[in-house]
XYZ file of C-alpha atoms in Angstrom:
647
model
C 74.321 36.623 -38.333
C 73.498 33.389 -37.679
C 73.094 31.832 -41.061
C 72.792 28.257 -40.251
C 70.068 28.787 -37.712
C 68.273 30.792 -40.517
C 68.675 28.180 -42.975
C 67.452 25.681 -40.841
C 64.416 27.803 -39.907
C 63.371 28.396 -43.628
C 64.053 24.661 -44.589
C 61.605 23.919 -41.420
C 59.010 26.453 -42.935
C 58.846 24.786 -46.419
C 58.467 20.959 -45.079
C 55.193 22.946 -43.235
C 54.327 24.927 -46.328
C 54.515 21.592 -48.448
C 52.602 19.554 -45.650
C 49.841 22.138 -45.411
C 50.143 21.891 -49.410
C 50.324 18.394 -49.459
C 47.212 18.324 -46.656
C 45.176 20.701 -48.912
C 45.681 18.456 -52.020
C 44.379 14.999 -50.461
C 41.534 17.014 -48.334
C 40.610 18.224 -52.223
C 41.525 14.799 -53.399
C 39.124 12.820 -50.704
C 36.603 15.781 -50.741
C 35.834 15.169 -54.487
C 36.223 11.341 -53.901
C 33.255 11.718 -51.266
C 31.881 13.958 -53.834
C 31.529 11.582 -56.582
C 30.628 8.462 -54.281
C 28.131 10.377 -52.977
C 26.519 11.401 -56.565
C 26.967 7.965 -57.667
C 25.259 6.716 -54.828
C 22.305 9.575 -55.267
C 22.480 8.375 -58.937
C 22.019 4.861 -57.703
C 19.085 5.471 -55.742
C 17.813 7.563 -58.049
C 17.777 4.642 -60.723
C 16.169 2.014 -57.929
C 13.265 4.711 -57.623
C 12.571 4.958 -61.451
C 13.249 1.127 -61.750
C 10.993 0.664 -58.871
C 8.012 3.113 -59.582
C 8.364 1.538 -63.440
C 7.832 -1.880 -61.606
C 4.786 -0.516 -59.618
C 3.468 1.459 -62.932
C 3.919 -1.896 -64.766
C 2.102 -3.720 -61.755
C -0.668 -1.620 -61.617
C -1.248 -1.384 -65.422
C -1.256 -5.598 -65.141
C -3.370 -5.243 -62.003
C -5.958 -2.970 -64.410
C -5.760 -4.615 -67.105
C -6.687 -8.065 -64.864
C -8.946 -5.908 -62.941
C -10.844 -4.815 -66.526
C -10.677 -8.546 -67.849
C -12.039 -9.659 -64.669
C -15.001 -7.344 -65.182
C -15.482 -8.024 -68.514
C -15.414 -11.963 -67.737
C -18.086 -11.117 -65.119
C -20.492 -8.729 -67.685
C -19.943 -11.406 -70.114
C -20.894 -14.396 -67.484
C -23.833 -12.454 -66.385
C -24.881 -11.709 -69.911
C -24.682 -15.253 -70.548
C -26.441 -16.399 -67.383
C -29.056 -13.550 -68.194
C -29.827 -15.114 -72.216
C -29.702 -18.338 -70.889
C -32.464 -17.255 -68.057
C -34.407 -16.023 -70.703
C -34.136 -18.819 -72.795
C -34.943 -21.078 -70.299
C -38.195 -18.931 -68.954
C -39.340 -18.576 -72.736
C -38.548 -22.369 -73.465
C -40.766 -23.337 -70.208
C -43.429 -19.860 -71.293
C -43.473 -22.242 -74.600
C -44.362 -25.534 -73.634
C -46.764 -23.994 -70.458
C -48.388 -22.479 -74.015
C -47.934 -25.695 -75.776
C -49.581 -27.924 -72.810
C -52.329 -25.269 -72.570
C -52.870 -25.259 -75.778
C -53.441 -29.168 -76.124
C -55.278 -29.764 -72.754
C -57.530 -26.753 -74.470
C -57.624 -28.636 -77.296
C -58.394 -32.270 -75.953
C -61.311 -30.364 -74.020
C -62.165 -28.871 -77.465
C -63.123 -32.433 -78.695
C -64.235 -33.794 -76.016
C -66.877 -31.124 -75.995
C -67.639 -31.706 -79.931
C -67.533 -35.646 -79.186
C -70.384 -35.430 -76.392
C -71.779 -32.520 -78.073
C -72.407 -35.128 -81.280
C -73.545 -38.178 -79.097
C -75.773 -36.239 -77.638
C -77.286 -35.356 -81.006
C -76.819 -38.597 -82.209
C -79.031 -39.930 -78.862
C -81.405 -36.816 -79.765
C -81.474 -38.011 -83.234
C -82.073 -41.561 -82.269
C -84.774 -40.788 -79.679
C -86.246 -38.473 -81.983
C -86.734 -41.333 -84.918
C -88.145 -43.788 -82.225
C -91.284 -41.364 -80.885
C -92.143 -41.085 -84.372
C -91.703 -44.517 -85.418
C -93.987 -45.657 -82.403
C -96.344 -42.337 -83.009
C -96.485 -43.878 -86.802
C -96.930 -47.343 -85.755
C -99.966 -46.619 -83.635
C -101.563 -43.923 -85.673
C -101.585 -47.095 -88.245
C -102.374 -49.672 -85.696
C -99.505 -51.787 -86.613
C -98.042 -54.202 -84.221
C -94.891 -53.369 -82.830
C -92.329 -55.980 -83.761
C -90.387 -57.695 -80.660
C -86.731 -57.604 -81.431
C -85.456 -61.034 -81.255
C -83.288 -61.954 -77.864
C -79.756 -62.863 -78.618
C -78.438 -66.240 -78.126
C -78.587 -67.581 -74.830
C -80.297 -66.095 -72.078
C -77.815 -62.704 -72.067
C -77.488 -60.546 -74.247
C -73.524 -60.216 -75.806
C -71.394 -57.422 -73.561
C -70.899 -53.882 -74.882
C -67.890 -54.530 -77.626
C -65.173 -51.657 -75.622
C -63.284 -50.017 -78.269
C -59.810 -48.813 -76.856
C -59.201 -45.634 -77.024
C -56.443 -42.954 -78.356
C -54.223 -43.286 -75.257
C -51.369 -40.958 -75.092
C -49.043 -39.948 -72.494
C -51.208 -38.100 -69.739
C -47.939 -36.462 -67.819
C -46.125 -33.342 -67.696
C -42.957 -34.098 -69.885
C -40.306 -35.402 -67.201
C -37.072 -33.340 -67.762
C -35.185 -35.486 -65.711
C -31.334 -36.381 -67.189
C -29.089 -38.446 -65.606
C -26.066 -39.295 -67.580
C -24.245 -42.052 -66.756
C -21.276 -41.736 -69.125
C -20.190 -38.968 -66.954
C -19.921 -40.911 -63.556
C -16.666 -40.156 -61.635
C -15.379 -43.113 -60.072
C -14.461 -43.076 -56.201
C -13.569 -45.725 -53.808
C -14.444 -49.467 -54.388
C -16.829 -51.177 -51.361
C -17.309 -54.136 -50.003
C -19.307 -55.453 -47.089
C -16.430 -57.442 -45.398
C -14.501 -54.049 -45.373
C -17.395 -52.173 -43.973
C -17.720 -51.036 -40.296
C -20.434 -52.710 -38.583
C -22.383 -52.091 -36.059
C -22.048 -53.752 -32.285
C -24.995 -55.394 -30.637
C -27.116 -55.686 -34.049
C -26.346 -59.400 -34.463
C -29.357 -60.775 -33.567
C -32.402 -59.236 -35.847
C -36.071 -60.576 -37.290
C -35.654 -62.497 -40.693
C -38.039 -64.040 -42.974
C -36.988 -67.769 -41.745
C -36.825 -66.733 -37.759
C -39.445 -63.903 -37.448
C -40.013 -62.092 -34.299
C -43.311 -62.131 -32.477
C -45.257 -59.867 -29.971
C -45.048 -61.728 -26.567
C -42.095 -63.479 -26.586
C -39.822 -60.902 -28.276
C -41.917 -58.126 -27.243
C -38.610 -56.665 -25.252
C -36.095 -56.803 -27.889
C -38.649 -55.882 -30.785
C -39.048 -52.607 -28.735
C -35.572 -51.285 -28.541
C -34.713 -52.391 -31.900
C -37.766 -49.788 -32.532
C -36.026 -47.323 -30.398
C -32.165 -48.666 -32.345
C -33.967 -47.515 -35.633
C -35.641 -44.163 -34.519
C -32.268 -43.410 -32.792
C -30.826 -43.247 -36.415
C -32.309 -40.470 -37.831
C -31.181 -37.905 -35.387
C -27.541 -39.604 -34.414
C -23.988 -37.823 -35.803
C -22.815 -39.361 -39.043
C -19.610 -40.106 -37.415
C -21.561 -43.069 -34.754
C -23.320 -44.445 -37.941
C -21.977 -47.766 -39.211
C -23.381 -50.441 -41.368
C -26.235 -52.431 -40.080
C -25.410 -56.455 -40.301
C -29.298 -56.733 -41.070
C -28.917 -54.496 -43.967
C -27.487 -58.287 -45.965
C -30.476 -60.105 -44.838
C -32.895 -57.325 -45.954
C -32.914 -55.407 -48.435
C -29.480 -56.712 -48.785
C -25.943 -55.028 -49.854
C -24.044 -54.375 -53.208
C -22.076 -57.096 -54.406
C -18.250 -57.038 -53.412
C -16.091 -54.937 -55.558
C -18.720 -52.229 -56.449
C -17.725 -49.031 -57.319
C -18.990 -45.807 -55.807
C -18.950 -42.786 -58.052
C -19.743 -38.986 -58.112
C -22.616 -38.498 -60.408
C -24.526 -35.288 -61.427
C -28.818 -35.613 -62.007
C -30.655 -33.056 -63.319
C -34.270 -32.994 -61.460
C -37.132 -31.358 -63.232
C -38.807 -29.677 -60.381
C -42.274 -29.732 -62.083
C -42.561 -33.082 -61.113
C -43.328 -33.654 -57.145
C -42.544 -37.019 -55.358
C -39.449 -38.927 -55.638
C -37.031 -38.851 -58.482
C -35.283 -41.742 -59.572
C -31.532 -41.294 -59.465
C -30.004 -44.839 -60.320
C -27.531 -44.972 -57.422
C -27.629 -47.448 -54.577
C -26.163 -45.755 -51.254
C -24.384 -49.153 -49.530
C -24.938 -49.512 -45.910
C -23.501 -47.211 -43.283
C -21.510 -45.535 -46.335
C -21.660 -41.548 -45.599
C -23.858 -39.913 -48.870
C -23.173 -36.116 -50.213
C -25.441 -34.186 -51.911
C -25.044 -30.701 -52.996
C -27.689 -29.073 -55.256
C -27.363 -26.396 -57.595
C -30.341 -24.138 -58.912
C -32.914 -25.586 -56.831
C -36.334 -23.440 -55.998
C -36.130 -21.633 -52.954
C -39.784 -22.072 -52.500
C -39.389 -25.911 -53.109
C -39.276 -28.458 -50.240
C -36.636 -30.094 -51.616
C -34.625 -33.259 -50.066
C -32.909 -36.838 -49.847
C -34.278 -39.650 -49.372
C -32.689 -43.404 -49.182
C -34.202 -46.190 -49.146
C -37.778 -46.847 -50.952
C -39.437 -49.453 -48.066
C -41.467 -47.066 -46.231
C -43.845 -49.315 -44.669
C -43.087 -49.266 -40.666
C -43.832 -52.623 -39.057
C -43.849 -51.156 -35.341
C -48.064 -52.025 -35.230
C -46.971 -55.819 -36.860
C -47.704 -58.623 -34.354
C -44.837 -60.193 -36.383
C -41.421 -58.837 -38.139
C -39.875 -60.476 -40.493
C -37.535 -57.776 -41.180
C -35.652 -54.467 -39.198
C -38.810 -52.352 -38.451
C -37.870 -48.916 -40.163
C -35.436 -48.825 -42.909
C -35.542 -45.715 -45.053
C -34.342 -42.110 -44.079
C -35.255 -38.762 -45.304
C -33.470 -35.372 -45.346
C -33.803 -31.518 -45.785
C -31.741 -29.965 -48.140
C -32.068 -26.651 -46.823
C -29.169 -25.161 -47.601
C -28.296 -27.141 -50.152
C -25.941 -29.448 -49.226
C -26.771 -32.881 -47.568
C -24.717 -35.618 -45.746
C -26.368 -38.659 -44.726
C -25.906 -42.323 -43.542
C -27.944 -45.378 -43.325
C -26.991 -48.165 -41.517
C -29.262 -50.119 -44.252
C -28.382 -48.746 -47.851
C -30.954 -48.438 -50.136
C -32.203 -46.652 -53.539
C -30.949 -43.008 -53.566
C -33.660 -40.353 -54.489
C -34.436 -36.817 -54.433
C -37.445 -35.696 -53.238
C -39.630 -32.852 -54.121
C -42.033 -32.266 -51.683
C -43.665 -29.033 -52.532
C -43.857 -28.108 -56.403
C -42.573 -24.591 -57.223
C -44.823 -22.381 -58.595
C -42.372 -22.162 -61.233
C -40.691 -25.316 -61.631
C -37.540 -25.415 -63.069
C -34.272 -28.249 -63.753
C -31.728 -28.169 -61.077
C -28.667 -29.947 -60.450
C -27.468 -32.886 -57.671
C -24.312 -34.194 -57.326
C -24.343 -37.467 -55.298
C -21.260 -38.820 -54.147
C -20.616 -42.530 -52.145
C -23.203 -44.503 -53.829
C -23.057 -47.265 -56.702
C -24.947 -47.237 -59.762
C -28.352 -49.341 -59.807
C -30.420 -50.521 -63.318
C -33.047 -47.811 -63.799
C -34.874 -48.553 -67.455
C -36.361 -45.133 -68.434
C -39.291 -45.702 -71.041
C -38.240 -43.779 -74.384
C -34.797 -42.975 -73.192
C -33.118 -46.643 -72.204
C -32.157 -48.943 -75.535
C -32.612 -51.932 -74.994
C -29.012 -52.251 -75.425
C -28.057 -50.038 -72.728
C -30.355 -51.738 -70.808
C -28.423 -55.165 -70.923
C -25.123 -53.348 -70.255
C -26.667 -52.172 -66.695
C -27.945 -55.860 -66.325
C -24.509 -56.657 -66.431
C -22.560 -54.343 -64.745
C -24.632 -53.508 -61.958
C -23.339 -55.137 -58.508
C -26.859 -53.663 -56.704
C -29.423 -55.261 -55.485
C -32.781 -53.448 -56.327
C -33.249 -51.421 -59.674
C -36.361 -49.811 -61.147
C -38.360 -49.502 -64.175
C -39.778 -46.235 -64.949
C -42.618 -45.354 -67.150
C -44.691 -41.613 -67.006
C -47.008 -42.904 -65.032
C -45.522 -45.468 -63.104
C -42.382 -46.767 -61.464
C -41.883 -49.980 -60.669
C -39.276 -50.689 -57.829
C -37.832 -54.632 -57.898
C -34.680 -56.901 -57.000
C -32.418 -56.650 -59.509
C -32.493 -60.583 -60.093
C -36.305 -60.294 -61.171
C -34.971 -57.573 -63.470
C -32.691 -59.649 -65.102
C -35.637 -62.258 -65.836
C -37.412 -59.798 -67.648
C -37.509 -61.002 -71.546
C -38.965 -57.673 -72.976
C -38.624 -55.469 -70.600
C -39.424 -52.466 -72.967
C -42.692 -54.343 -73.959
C -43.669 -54.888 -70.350
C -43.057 -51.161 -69.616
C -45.224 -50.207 -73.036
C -48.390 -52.758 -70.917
C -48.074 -51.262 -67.345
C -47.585 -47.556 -69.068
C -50.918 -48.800 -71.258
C -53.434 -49.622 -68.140
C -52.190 -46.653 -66.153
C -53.127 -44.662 -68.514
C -57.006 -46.873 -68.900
C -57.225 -45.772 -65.367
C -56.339 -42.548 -65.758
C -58.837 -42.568 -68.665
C -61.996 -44.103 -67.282
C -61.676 -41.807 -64.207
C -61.344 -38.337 -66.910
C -57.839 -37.875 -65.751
C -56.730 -37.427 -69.066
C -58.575 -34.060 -68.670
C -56.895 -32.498 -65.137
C -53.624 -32.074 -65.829
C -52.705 -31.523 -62.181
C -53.767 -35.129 -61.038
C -50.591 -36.542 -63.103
C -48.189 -34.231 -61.743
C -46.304 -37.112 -60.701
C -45.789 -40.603 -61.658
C -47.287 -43.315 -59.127
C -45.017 -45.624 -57.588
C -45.106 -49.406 -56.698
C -42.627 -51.384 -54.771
C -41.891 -54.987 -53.400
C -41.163 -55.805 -50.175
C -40.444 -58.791 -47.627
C -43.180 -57.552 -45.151
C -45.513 -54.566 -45.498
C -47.805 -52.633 -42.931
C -51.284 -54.378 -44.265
C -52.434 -57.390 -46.148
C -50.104 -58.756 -49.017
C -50.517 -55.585 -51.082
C -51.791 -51.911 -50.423
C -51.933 -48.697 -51.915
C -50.758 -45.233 -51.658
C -47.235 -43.620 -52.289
C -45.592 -45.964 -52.765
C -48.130 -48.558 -53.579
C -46.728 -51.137 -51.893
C -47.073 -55.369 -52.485
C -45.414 -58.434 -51.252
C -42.204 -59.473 -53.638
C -44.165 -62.203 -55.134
C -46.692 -59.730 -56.675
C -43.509 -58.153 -59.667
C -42.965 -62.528 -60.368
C -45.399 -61.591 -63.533
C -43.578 -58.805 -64.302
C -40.373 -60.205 -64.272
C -41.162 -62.911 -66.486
C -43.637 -60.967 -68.932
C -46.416 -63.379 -68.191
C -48.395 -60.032 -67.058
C -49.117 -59.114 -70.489
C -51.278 -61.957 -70.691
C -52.313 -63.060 -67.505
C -53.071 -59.659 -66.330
C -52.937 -58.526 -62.762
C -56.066 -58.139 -60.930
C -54.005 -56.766 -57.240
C -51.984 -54.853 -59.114
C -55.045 -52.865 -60.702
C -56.446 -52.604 -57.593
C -54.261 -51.278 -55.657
C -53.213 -48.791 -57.878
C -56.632 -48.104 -58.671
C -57.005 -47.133 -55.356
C -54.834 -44.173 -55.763
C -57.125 -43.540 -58.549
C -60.587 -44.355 -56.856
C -62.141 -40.895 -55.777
C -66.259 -39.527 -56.365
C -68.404 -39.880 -57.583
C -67.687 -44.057 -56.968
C -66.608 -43.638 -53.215
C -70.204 -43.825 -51.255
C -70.125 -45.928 -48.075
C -69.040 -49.333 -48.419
C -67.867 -48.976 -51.747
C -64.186 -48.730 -50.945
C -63.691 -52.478 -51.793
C -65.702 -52.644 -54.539
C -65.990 -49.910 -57.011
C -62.198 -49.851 -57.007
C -62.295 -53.033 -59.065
C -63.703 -50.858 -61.499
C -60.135 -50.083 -62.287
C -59.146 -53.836 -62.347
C -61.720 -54.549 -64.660
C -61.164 -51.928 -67.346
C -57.267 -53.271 -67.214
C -58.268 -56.904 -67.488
C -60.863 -56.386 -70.327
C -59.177 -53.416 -72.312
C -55.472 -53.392 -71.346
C -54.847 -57.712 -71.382
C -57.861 -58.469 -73.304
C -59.819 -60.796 -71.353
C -63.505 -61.371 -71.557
C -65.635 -60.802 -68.448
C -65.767 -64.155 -68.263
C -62.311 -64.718 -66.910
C -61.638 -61.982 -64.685
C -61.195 -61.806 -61.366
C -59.975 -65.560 -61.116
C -63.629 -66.645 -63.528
C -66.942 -65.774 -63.577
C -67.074 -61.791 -63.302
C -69.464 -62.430 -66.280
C -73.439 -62.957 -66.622
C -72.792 -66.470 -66.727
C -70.388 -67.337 -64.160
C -71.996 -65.234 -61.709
C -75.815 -67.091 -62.009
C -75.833 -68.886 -58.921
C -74.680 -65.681 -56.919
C -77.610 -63.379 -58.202
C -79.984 -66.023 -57.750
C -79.524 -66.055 -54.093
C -79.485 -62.410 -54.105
C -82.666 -61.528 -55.665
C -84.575 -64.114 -54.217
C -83.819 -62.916 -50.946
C -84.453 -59.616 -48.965
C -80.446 -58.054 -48.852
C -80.171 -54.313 -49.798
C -77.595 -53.510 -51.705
C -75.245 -52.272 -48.786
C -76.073 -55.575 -46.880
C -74.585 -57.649 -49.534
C -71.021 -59.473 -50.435
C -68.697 -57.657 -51.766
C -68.706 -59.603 -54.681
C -72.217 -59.625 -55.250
C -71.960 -55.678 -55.086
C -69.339 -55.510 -57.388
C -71.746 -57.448 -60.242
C -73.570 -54.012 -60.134
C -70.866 -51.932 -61.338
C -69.796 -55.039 -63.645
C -73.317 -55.393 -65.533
C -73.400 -51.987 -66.211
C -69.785 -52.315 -67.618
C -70.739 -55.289 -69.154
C -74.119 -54.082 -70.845
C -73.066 -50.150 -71.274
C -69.031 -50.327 -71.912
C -66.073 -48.441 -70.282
C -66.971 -44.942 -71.522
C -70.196 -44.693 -70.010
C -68.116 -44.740 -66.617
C -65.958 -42.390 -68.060
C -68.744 -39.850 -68.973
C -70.069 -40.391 -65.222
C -66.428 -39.202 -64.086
C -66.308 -36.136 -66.518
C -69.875 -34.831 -65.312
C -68.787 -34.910 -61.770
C -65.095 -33.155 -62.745
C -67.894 -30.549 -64.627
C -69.586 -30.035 -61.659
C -68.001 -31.573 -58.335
C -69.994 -31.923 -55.083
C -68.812 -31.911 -51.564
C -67.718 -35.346 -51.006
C -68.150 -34.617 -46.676
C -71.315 -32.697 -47.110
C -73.163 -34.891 -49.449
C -74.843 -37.881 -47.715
C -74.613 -41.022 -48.748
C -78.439 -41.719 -50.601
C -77.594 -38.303 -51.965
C -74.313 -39.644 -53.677
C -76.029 -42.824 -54.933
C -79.128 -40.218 -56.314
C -76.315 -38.502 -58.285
C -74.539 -41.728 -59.714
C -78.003 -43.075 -60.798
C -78.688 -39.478 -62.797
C -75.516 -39.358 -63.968
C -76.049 -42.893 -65.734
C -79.257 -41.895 -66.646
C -78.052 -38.356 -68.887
C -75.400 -40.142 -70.308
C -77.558 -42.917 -72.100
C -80.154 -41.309 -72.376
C -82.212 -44.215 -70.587
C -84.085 -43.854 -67.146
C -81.551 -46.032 -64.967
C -84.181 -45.492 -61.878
C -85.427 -49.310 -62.224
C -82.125 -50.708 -62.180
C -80.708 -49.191 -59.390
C -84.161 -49.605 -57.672
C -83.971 -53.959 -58.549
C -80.845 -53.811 -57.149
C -81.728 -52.140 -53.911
C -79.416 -49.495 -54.054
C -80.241 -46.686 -51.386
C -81.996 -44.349 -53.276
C -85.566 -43.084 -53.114
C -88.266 -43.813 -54.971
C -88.935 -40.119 -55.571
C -85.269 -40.069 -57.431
C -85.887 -43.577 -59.228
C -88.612 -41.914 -60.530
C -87.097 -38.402 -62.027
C -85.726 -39.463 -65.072
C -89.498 -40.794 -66.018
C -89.544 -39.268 -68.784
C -86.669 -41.349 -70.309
C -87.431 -44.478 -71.528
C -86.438 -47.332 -68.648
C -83.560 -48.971 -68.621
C -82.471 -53.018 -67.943
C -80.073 -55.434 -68.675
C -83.108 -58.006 -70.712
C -86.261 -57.762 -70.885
C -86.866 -60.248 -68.139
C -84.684 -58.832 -65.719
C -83.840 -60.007 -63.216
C -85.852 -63.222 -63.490
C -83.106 -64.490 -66.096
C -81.371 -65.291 -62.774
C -83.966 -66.019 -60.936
C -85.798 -68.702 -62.922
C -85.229 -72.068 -62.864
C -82.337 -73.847 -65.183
């Protein structure tokens, strides 16, 4: 045997049996490595998943819980919005009661206050038949009543009457306090315009003729405004000649007004929009059915019919707020306001913020200390302000603002005679004809005469000089009066010819009752019996009608019967025709002058047929004579030969 060889052979066979042993052992060895790597890395994942699913649990719990605050926020808002809503629409249910309630009530005495004159003339008229039945059953000689001193007898003595506030309450708030400032301005920093250098001024005016060709296209310049992109709009260098430009240094701010939307025309907002600055407006709340917008600038007149300018033509811009957000720009500044053209049927407070403009003085009549007053006297860096009352604003330069002693006194006298005219006219009683406060502003150049009226009632500057120095609640205004009396002047005093002269039926009652003047001094002297002797003389010694003569001599008709019958005979007039209106466009002219004469005649109880029959009025003599049964009515007993006769 080969031994060796065997040996060998088995010693080769157990390195193989202990490699394949050795193989086996690290194949089990890296099997359960790969084994537990692999469950660690399952275990691993497994942990990401729960960590991440407990992330996305978490998240969407926090996303619920946000979700169910959210809502709840929302409910509560609404709920809020909703009791607020309610408030609001039971508040304004309230005071539409309330104001219901008292114009009822005022009508309520009126009716017992005419119902007891009337008894009281009944009464009187009633002891007079039977004293004269008496007297001539016993034959005794009626005494004559002896004639006053002089050759007139002493005027009606006018006793004022209970004047209150005839206005829906103004909710209007703007507070000041709250102004955000922006950006400070100043006109040497502004962008100008090119090719506006040369413009009309008070001191070089332009005229039709010579300057017929430039006064055109700076017509067309102005017009082209309104509908150019904000971006081309710069400041206008005429804006510092007229109406002129905030002081340097004046800060714009971001202000909020509440506008009561029961009120229609323009509503004061305090803020002065500088020239070619750009304006924002958004509104909050306002009435959809409202025609709601803003307006800058208050000098409406246009000039373009003028023979001469003393000023750019058209300087005021208006815009739509339709969707509730306005940007504007006008090249020459001017009082910010928002306009509401249509009232709501159901008017409510809304919200404006204004941004770009600088505050102006606005005095607000039982808001505005005087003390607050002063502080916007002295702050303000604008150049027009305004003085608000509820029946009238009053638009002026700031420097005749600051000349103003009392200003709060002056208001109380303007807010006094509005309210006389609202009075004689029977205002007091339609509620709907003071909707709105009237308005009255100064200007360089307006579109007729030195003052006219309308909305705004518009004047010359030097017409606010008595204003601004207080002297107007003494002196009186007669223009003032009658302009604004204009706005007033409606049937049954409007028959032909009469739009002159009644109206200073307005100026009267304001000199007489408001300032306190005898007739004797108004209208610049002798209004009265007196003063106007030489005037009637001429007049009823010749052959003029009524229609055919002066103004002034027509107006002595409406003043005698002021004169000899007082205020609130004209006011009685006015009520019987709110009663029981007629068609102003149907009703002809003798037919209107029929009705004023019978209207005199119920309210005094006197046949006023002779009177308007001496003065040649146009009625007939079948009217004259319809109220025959009354006893006749004149100023004397020998009138009108007390102005006839001979000194």
């Amino acid at each position: 045997m080969n031994i060796p060889s065997f040996s060998r052979s088995v010693s080769r066979g157990s390195a193989v049996g202990w490699f394949l042993v050795l193989l086996l052992v690290c194949g089990a060895g890296a099997g359960y490595y790969l084994y537990q790597d692999n469950l660690a890395k399952r275990k691993a994942v497994q942990e990401l998943t729960a960590e991440r699913k407990l992330k996305e649990k978490k998240a969407r719990e926090a996303a619920e819980k946000q979700r169910i605050k959210r809502e709840r926020e929302i409910r509560e808002r609404k709920e809020k919005e909703r009791l607020a809503a309610q408030k609001a629409y039971e508040e304004a249910q309230e005071e539409k009661a309330r104001q219901a309630a008292e114009a009822a009530r005022k009508l309520q005495e009126q009716a017992e206050r005419e119902e007891r004159e009337k008894k009281r003339r009944e009464e009187l008229e009633r002891r007079e038949r039977e004293e004269q039945a008496r007297r001539q059953e016993e034959d005794i000689p009626v005494k004559e009543e002896p004639e006053p001193e002089g050759r007139f007898p002493r005027p009606v003595k006018n006793r004022m009457p209970e004047l209150s506030v005839y206005s829906v309450p103004c909710r209007d708030e703007i507070q000041t306090e709250k102004d955000k400032p922006l950006d400070t301005w100043s006109w040497d920093k502004a962008e100008k315009m090119e090719g506006m250098e040369e413009f009309p001024t008070d001191s070089s005016p332009w005229k039709k003729g010579k300057d017929s060709g430039r006064m055109q296209a700076l017509l067309e310049k102005c017009r082209e405004w309104k509908d150019a992109k904000l971006a081309s709009l710069k400041a206008c260098p005429a804006a510092k000649d007229f109406p002129g430009v905030p002081e340097d240094g004046a800060q714009t701010v971001r202000r909020t007004v509440e506008i009561d939307s029961n009120i229609g025309g323009w509503h004061s907002t305090g803020l002065y929009a500088p020239p070619g600055a750009e304006i924002s407006c958004s509104l909050s709340g306002a009435p959809k059915e409202g025609s709601i917008s803003v307006r800058i600038g208050c000098h409406t007149d246009s000039l373009h019919k003028m023979d001469e300018w003393k000023r750019v033509p058209e300087i005021t811009m208006q815009v739509p707020a339709g969707r509730g957000r306005v940007k504007m720009v006008n090249p020459m500044g001017g009082l910010v306001y928002v306009n509401v053209g249509q009232r709501p049927k159901r008017g409510k407070v809304f919200k404006v913020q204004i941004s770009g403009a600088v505050p102006s003085p606005l005095f607000v009549m039982g808001k505005t200390t005087p003390e607050q007053w002063a502080e916007q006297l002295e702050n303000t860096k604008a150049p027009w302000g305004e003085i608000r009352m509820p029946r009238l604003i009053v638009t002026m330069p700031v420097e005749q603002l600051k000349q103003c002693p009392d200003v709060q006194k002056t208001a109380e006298f303007l807010q006094k005679n509005m309210a006389l005219q609202d009075w004689i006219m029977g205002w007091d009683t339609k509620p709907d004809r003071l909707h709105h406060p009237m308005r009255f502003v100064v200007d360089r150049q307006i579109s007729a005469g030195a003052g006219h009226s309308g909305y705004p009632a518009m004047a010359t500057k030097d017409w606010t000089n008595s204003i601004a120095t207080g002297s107007i609640i003494h002196s009186g205004s007669w223009g003032l009066w009658h302009e604004l009396g204009h706005n007033h002047q409606s049937p049954p005093f409007t028959m032909e010819g009469q739009t002159e002269v009644s109206v200073n039926i307005f100026s009267m009652v304001c000199e007489v009752m408001g300032t306190g003047k005898d007739f004797e001094s108004c209208w610049g002297g002798g209004m009265g019996p007196y003063g106007m002797s030489a005037e009637m003389k001429k007049y009823f010694s010749g052959t003029q009608t009524y229609n055919e003569a002066p103004n002034k001599v027509q107006l002595f008709f409406w003043v005698e019967l002021m004169y000899h019958l007082g205020f609130d005979t004209f006011r009685q007039v006015a009520l019987q025709f709110h009663d029981k209106p007629y068609d102003n466009g149907e009703l002809s002219d003798e037919k209107k002058w029929e009705w004023v004469m019978n209207a005199f005649s119920k309210v005094t109880g006197k046949n006023m047929g002779p009177f308007f029959k001496i003065w040649r009025t146009p009625v007939s003599e079948r009217a004259a004579g319809r109220m025959k049964d009354l006893p006749d009515w004149l100023p004397s007993r020998d009138y009108p030969a007390c102005y006839t006769a001979e000194e």
